[in-house]
Structures are given as C-alpha cells and as structure tokens.
mmCIF file of C-alpha atoms and ligand atoms in Angstrom:
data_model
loop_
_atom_site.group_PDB
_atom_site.id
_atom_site.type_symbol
_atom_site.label_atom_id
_atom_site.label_comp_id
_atom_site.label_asym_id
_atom_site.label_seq_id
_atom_site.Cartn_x
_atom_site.Cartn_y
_atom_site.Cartn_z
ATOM 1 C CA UNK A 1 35.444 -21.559 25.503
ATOM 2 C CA UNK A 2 34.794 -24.369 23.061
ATOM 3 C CA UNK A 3 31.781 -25.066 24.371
ATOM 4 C CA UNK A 4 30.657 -21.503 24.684
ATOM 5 C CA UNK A 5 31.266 -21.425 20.854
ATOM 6 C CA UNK A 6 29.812 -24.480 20.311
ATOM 7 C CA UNK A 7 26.473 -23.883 21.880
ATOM 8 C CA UNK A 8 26.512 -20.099 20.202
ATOM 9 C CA UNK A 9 26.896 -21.969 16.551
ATOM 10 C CA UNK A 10 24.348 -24.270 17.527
ATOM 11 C CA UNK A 11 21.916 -21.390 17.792
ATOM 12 C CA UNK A 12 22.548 -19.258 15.575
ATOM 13 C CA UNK A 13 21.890 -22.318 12.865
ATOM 14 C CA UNK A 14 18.776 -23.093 14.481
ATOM 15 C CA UNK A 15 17.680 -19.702 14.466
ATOM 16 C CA UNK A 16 19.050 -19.877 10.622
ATOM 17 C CA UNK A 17 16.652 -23.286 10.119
ATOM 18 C CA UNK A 18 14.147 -21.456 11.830
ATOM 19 C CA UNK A 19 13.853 -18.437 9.421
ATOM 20 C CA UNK A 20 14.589 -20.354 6.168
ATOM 21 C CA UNK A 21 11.612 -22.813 7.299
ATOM 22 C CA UNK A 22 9.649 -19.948 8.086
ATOM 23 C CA UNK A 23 10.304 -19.136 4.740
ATOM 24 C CA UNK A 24 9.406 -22.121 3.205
ATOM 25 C CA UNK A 25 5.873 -23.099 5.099
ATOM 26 C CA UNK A 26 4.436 -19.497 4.363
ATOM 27 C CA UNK A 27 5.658 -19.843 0.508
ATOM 28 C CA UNK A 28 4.251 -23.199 0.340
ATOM 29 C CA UNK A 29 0.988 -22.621 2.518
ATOM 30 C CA UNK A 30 0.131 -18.866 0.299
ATOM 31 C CA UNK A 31 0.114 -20.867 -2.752
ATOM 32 C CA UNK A 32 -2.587 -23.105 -1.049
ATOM 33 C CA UNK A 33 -4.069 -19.851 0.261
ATOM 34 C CA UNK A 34 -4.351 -18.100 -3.688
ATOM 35 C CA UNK A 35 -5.978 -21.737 -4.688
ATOM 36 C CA UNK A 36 -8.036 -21.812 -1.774
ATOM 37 C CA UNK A 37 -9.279 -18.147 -1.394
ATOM 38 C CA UNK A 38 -7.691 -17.570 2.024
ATOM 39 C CA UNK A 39 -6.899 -13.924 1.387
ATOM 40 C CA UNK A 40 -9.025 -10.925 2.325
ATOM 41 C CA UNK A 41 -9.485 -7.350 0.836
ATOM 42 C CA UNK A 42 -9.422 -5.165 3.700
ATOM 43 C CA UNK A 43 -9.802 -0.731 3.032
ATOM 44 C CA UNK A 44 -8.703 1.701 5.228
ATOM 45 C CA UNK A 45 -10.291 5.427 4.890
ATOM 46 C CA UNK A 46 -8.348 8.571 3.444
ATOM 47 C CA UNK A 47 -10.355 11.494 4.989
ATOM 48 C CA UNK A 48 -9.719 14.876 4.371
ATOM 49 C CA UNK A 49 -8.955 17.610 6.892
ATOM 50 C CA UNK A 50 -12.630 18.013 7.981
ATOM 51 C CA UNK A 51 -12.805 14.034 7.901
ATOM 52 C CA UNK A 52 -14.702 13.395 5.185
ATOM 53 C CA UNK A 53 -14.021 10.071 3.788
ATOM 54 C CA UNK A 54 -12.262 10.772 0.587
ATOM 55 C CA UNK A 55 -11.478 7.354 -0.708
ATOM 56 C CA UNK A 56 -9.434 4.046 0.873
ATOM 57 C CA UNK A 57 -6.336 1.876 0.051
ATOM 58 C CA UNK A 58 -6.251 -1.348 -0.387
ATOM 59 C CA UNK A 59 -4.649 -3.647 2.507
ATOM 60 C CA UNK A 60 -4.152 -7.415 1.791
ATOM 61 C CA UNK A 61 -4.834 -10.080 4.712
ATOM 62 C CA UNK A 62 -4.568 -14.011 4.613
ATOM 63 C CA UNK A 63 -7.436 -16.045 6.403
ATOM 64 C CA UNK A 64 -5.016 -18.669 7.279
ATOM 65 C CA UNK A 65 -6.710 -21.850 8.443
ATOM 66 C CA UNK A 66 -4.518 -22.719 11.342
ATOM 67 C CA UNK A 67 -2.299 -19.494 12.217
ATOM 68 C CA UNK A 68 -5.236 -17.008 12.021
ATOM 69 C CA UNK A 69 -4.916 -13.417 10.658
ATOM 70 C CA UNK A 70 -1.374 -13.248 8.850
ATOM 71 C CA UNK A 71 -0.360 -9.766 9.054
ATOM 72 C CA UNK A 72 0.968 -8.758 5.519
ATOM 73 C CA UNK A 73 4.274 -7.105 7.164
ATOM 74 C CA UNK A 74 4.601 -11.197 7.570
ATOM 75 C CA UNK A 75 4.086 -12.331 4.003
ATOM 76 C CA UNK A 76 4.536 -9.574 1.534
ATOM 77 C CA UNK A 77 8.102 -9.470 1.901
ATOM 78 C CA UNK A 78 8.362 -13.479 1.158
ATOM 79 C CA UNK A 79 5.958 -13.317 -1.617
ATOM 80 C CA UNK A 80 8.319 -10.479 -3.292
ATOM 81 C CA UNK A 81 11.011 -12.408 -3.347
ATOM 82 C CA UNK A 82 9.375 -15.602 -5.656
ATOM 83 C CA UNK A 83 6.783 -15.249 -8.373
ATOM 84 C CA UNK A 84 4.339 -15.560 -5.286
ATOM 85 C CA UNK A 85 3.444 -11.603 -5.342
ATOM 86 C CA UNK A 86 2.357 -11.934 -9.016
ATOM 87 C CA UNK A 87 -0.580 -13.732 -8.038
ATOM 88 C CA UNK A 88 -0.994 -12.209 -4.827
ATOM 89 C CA UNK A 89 -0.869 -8.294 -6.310
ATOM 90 C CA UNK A 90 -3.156 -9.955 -9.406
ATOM 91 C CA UNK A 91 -6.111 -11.266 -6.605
ATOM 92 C CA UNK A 92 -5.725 -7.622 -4.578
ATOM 93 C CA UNK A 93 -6.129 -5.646 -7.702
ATOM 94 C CA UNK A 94 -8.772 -7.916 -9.325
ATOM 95 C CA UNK A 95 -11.109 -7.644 -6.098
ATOM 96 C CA UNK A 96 -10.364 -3.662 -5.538
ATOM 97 C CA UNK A 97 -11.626 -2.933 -9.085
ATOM 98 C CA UNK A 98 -14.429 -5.281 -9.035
ATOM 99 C CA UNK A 99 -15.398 -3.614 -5.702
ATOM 100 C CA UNK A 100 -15.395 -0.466 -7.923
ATOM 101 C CA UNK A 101 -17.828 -1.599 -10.215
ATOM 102 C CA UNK A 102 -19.660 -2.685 -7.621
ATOM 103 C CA UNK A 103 -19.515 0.813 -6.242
ATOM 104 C CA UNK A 104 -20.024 2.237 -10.064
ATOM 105 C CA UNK A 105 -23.532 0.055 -10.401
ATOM 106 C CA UNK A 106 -24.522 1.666 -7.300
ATOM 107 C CA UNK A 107 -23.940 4.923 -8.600
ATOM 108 C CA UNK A 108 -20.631 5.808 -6.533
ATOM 109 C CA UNK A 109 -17.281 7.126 -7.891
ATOM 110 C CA UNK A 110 -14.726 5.025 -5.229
ATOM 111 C CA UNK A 111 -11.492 6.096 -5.628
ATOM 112 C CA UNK A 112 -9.189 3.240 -3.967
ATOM 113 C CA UNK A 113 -4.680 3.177 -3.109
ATOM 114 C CA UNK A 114 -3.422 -0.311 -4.528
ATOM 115 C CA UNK A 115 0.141 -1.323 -3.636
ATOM 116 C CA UNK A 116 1.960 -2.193 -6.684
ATOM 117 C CA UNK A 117 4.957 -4.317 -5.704
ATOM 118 C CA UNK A 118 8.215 -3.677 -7.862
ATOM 119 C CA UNK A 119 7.984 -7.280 -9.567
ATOM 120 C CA UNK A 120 4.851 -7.294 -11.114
ATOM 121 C CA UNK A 121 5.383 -4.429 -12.510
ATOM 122 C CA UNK A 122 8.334 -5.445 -14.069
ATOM 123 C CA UNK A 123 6.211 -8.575 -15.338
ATOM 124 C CA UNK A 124 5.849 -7.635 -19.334
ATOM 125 C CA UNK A 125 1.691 -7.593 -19.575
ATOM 126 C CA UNK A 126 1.222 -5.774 -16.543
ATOM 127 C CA UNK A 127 0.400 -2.775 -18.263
ATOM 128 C CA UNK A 128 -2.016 -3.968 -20.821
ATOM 129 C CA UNK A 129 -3.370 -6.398 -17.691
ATOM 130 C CA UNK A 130 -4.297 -3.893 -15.820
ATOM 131 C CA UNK A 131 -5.789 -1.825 -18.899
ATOM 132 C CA UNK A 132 -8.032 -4.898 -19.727
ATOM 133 C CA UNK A 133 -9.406 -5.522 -16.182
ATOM 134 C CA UNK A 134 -10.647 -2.078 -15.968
ATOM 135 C CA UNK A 135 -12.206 -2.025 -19.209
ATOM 136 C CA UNK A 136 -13.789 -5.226 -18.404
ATOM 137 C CA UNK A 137 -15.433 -3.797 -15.299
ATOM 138 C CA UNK A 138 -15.783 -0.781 -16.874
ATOM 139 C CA UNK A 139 -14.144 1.155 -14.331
ATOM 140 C CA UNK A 140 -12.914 4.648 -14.776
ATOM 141 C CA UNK A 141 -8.860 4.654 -14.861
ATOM 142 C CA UNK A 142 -8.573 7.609 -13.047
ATOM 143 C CA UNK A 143 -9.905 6.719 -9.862
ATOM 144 C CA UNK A 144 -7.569 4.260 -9.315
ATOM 145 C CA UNK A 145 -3.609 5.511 -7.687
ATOM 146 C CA UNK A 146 -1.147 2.801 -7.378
ATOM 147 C CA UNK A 147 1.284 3.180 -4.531
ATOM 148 C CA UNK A 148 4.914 2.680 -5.283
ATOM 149 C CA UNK A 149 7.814 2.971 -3.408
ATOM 150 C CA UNK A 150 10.867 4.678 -5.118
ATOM 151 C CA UNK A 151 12.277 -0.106 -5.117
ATOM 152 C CA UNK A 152 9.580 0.238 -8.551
ATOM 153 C CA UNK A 153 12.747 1.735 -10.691
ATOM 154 C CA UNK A 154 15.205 0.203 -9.282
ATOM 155 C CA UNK A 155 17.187 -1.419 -12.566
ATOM 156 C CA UNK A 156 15.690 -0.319 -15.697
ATOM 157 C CA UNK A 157 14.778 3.430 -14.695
ATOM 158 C CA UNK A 158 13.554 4.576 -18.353
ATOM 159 C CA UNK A 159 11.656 1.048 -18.922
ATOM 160 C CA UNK A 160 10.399 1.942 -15.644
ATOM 161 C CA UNK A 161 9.231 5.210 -16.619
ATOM 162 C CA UNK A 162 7.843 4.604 -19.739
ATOM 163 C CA UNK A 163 5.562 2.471 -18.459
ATOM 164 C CA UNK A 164 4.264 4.447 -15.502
ATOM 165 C CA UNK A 165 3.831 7.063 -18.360
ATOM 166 C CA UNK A 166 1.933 4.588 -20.038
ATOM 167 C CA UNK A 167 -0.594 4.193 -17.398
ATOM 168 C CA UNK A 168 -0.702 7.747 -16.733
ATOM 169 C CA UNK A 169 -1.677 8.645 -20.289
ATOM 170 C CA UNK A 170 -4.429 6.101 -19.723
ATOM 171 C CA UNK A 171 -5.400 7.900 -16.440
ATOM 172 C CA UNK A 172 -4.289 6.152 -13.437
ATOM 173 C CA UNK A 173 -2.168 8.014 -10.533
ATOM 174 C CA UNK A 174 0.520 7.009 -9.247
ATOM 175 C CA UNK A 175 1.537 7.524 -5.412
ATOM 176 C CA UNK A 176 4.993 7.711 -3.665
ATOM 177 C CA UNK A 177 4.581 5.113 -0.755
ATOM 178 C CA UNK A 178 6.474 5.623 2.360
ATOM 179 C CA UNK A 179 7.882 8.787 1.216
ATOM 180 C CA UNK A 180 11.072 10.087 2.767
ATOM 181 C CA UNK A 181 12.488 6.772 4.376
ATOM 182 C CA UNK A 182 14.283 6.127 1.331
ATOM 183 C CA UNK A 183 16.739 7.530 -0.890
ATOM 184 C CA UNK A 184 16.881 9.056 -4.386
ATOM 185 C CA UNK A 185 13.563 10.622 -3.371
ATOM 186 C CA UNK A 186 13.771 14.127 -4.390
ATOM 187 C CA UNK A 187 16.041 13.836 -7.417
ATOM 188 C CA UNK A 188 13.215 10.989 -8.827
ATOM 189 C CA UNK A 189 10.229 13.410 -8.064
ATOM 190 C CA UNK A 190 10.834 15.209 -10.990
ATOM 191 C CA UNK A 191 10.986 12.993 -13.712
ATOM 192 C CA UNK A 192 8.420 10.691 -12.129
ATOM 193 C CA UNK A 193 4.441 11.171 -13.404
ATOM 194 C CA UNK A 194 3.168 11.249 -9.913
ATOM 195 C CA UNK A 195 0.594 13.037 -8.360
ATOM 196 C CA UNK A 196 0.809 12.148 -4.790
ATOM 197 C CA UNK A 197 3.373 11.255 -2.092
ATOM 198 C CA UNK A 198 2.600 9.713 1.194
ATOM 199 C CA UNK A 199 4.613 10.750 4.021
ATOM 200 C CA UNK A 200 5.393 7.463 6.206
ATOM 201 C CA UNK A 201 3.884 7.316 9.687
ATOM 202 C CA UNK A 202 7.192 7.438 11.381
ATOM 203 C CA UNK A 203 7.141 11.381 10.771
ATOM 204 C CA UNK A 204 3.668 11.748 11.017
ATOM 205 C CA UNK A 205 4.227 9.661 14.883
ATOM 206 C CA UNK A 206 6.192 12.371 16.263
ATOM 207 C CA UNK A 207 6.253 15.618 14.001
ATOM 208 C CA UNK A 208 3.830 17.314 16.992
ATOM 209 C CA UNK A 209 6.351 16.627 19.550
ATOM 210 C CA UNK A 210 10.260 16.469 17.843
ATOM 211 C CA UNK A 211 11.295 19.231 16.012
ATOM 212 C CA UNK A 212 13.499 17.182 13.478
ATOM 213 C CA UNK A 213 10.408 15.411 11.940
ATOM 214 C CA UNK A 214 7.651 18.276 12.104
ATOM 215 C CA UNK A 215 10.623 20.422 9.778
ATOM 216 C CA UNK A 216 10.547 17.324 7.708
ATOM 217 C CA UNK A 217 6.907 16.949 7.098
ATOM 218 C CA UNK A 218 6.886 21.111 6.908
ATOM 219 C CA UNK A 219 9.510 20.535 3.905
ATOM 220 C CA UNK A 220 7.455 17.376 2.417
ATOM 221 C CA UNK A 221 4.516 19.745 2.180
ATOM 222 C CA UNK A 222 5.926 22.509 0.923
ATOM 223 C CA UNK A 223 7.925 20.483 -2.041
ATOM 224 C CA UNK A 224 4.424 18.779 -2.653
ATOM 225 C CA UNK A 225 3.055 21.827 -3.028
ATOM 226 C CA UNK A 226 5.114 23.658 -5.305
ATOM 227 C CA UNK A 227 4.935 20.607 -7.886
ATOM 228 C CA UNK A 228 0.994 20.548 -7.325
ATOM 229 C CA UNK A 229 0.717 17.296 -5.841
ATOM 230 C CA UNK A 230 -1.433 15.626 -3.085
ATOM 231 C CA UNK A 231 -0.288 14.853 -0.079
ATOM 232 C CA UNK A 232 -1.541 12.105 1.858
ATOM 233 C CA UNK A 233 -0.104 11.455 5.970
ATOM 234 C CA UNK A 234 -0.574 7.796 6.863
ATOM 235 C CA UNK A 235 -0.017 6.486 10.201
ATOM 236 C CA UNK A 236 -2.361 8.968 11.900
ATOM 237 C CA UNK A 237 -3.198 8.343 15.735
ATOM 238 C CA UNK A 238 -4.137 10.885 17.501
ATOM 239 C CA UNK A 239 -6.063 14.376 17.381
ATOM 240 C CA UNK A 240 -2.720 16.241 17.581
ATOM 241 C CA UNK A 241 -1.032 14.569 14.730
ATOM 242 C CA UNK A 242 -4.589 15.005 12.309
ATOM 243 C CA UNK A 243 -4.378 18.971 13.861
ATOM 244 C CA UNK A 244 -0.798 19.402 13.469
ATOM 245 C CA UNK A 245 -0.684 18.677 9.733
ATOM 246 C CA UNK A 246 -4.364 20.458 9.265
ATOM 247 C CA UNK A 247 -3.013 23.684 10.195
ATOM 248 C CA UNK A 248 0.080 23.283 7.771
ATOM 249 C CA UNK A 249 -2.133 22.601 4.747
ATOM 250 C CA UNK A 250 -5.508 22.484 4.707
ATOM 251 C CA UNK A 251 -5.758 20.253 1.902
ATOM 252 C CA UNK A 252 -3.926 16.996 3.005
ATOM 253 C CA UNK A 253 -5.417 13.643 3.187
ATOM 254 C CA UNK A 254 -5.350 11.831 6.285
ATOM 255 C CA UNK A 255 -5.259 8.164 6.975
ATOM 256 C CA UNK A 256 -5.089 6.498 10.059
ATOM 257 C CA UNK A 257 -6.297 4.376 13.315
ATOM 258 C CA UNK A 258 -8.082 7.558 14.563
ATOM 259 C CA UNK A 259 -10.030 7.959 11.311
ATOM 260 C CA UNK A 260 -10.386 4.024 10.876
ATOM 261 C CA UNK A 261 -8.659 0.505 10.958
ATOM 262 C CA UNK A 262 -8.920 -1.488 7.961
ATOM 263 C CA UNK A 263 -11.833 -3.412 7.576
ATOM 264 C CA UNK A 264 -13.096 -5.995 5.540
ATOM 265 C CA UNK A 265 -13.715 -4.840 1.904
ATOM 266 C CA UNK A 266 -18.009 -4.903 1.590
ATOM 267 C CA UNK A 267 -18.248 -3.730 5.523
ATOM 268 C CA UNK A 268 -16.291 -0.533 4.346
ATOM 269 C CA UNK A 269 -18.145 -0.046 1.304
ATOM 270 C CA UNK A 270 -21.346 0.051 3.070
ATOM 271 C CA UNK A 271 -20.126 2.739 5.182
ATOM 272 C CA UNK A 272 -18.858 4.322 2.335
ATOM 273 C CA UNK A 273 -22.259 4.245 0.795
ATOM 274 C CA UNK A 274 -24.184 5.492 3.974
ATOM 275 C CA UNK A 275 -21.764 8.321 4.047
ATOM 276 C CA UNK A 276 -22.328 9.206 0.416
ATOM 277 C CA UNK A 277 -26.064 9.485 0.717
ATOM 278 C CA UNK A 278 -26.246 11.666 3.760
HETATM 279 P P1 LIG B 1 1.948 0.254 3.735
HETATM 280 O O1 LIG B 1 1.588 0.238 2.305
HETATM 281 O O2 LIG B 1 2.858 1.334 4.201
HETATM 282 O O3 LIG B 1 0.552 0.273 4.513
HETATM 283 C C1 LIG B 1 0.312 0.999 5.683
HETATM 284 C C2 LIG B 1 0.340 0.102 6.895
HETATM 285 O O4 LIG B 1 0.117 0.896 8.065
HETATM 286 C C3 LIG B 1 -0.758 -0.947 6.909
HETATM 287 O O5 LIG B 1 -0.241 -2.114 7.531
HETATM 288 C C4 LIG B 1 -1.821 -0.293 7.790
HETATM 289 O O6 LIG B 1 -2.722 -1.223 8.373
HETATM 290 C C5 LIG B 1 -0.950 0.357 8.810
HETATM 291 N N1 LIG B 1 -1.610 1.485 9.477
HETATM 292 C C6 LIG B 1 -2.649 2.214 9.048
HETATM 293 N N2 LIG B 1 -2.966 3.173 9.940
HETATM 294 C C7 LIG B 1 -2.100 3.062 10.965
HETATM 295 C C8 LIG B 1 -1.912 3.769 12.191
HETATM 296 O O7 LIG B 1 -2.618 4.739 12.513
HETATM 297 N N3 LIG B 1 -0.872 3.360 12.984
HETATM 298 C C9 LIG B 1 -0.069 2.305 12.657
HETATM 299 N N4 LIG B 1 0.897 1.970 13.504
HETATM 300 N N5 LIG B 1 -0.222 1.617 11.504
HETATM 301 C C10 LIG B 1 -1.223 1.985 10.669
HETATM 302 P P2 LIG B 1 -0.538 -3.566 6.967
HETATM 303 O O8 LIG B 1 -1.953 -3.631 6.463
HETATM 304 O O9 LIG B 1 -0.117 -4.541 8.013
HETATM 305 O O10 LIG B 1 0.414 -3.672 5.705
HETATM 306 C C11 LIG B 1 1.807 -3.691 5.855
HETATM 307 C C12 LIG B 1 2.513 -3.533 4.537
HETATM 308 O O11 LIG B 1 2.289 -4.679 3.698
HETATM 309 C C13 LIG B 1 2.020 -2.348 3.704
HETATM 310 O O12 LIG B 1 2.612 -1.154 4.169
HETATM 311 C C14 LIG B 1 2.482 -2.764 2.325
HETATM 312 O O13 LIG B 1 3.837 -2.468 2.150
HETATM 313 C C15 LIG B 1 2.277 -4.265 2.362
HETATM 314 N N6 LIG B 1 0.985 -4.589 1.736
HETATM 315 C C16 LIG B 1 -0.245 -4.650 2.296
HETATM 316 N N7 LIG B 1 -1.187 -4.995 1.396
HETATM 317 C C17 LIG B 1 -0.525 -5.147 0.212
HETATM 318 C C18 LIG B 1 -0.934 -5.511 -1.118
HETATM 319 O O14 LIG B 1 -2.119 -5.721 -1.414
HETATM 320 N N8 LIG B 1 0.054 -5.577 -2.068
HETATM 321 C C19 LIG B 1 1.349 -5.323 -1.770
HETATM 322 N N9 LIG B 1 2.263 -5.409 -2.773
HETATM 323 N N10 LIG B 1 1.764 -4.972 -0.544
HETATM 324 C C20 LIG B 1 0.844 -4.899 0.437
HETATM 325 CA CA1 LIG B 2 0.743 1.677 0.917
HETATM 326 CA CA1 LIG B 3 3.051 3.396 3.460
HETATM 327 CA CA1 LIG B 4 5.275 0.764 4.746
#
C-alpha cells in the first residue's frame, strides 16, 4: 500500500512540475515571441444567411520557432493570468485596425470581431488607447465590435459599464462571446450596451439533432430579437446546422469551418476584396 501511495504522489507532482513548467516556458518564450514578431493575425468569415461574407473576427496565432503553430486555446489562458495579454491583446488590436485602414485606402468598409480579454480592459488607458489608435489610422469606430465574455465585469460592474458606455458613445459594438455557457447572462443583457451575442458552438453542434439545445438557440434568438440585437452562431459545420438556424431567423450571422477556417490576415483580405468587387 505504501508503495502504491508512494508511486501515486510521485505522479501526481510530476504531472504538477509538468503543468507549472508548462506554464513557465510558454510565459517566458511569448515574451520572446511579442519582441520577436512570432504572432500571426489570422480572420475567420461572418457570412450571412445567403453566405455573403459580412465581416471576420480576429483569431490570434503564435509562429513559434520550435513547437510550430501554438493554438491560442494553449496560450491565451496563460497570458490572462500575467500582464502577458496586455501586450498580446495590444499587437492583435493594433494589426486588425491597421488591416482596416488598409482596407479603408482601398476603398472597403471591413468590419472585424476583436477579443477583448477582461484585464486589459481593466488596464486604466485602455479606453483612450483604443480611441487614439483608431484616430491615428483613421478608422471608423463603428466598424469595429469587441467580443466580451460576461468574466469583462466581473469586480467593478459600474466601472465596468461606464466604460463600455464610453466606447459605445464613441461608436464601437460590443459582442457577448460564448453566450449562454455562463452565468448572469440574461440578468446582465439589460443593462449592458451591446448589440450582439454569439451563441457558442456547443449549441450550434447539436441544436439540429437534440431537442434541449435547438429550444435553447430558439430562446437565444427570440430574446435577441426582442432587444434588437444581432445574432451571430459560431462553430458552424455543416449544411444542417447553417439551415437549421436560417429558417429560425433569416437574419443571423454565421461563422464557421463550412463557411471558412481562419486564415492568415492579408490572404483573407484579398478574398475579401475579390468578393467586394464582384
Ligand atoms: P473564441 O473567441 O470562442 O473563438 C472561436 C474559436 O472557435 C476559434 O478557436 C476558432 O478557430 C474556432 N472555430 C471557428 N469555427 C469553428 C468550427 O466550425 N468548429 C470548431 N470546432 N471550432 C471553430 P481559436 O482560434 O483556437 O481560439 C480559441 C480561443 O482563444 C478563442 O475562442 C478566444 O477565447 C481566444 N483567442 C483567440 N484569439 C484571441 C485574441 O486575439 N485575444 C484574446 N483575448 N483571445 C483570443
Ligand atoms: Ca470570440
Ligand atoms: Ca466564442
Ligand atoms: Ca470560446
């Protein structure tokens, strides 16, 4: 029995070491990788229901120069909990909007989805950071939505607030990420200036086939609805998930590996440009 228990402590701490080092390499190497311009801009399409391309989000990836493609599902979540995602959420949102102007000198409106991670919004000159870049580029506020998840007023809600109002006035949108995997949703809605929620891909996966999600992406669309907001269903696969949520309402956005995978940031915008021209 003792040895049982010793060889089960044994791993469990080396599993421990394992996950703390983990921890500690990708920390270390991503501040090398913002220095060293390791990360990517990738954009995935938002298309409408007759698959139109309406816009993209934004999708970070790291160029790493020994472990490849880091997926951000890897790295995001360690970068949030150090100063890391400052810098990282500063390079994504400096390279989307300068892709805008890009777009704007070319004569295109490109509306684009940033993720905004909780702590750098809470950073003091985010707001008037933000403000500055796109006046810079001279990009137009209002094509730009930042995707939060309900984590963005956790602590101080009315600090929070005020400052998504803020932006708001100034003519950003603001989108509900992952909506309906977490909790306060509903209640929040309402005192929130939003004007989109996107309904996670774990409801979109199987609302054709189980009856529990498809009433839950029903109810999504109906509240959405009623408080005039856009709806957009991420995680779409296949041609019964796109018609599924066409026939409920005709005027939800789709995004999704049938429509496109993300792709690098000027590759998209070319095809963004082809498309706009036909
Ligand atoms: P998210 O914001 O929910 O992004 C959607 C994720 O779903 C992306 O994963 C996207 O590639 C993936 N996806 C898109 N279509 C499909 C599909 O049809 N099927 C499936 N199974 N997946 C699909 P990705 O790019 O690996 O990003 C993972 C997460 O990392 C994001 O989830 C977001 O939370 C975070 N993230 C990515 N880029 C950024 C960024 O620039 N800033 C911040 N703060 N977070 C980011
Ligand atoms: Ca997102
Ligand atoms: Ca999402
Ligand atoms: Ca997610």
């Amino acid at each position: 029995a003792k040895r049982h228990g010793g060889a089960h402590t044994a791993f469990f701490e080396a599993a421990m070491g394992d996950a703390a080092q983990q921890r500690f390499r990708v920390e270390r190497d991503l501040r090398e990788a913002l220095a060293d311009h390791q990360l990517r801009l990738f954009l995935q399409p938002q298309v409408d229901a007759k698959g139109r391309w309406t816009g993209a989000e934004a999708l970070v990836r790291w160029q790493h120069p020994t472990q490849g493609m880091v997926s951000p599902g890897l790295f995001i979540p360690i970068a949030e909990e150090s100063e890391l995602i400052v810098g990282v959420g500063r390079w994504v949102f400096t390279e989307a909007v300068r892709l805008m102007a890009t777009a704007a000198r070319a004569g295109l409106a490109l509306p684009l989805s940033v993720n905004l991670s909780p702590r750098q919004f809470r950073q003091g000159d985010f707001v008037p950071w933000l403000c500055n870049l796109l006046a810079e580029q001279g990009v137009d506020p209002g094509l730009l939505t930042l995707e939060v998840t309900e984590g963005l007023v956790i602590g101080n809600v009315e600090q929070a607030i005020a400052r998504m109002k803020e932006l708001r006035a100034r003519g950003l949108h603001f989108s509900i990420d992952d909506f309906g995997t977490g909790y306060s949703s509903l209640a929040y809605l309402k005192r929130l200036p939003i004007s989109e929620l996107k309904i996670d891909k774990a409801f979109i996966q199987d609302a054709p086939t189980h009856p529990d999600d498809a009433a839950l992406v029903e109810t999504i669309l109906s509240v959405a609805a009623h408080m005039q907001l856009k709806v957009v269903a991420e995680g779409v696969e296949t041609q019964e998930q796109a018609d599924f949520l066409a026939r409920r309402d005709a005027s939800v956005i789709l995004q999704g590996y049938l429509f496109g995978k993300p792709a690098p940031a000027r590759e998209w915008l070319q095809r963004w440009q082809e498309q706009q021209v036909l």
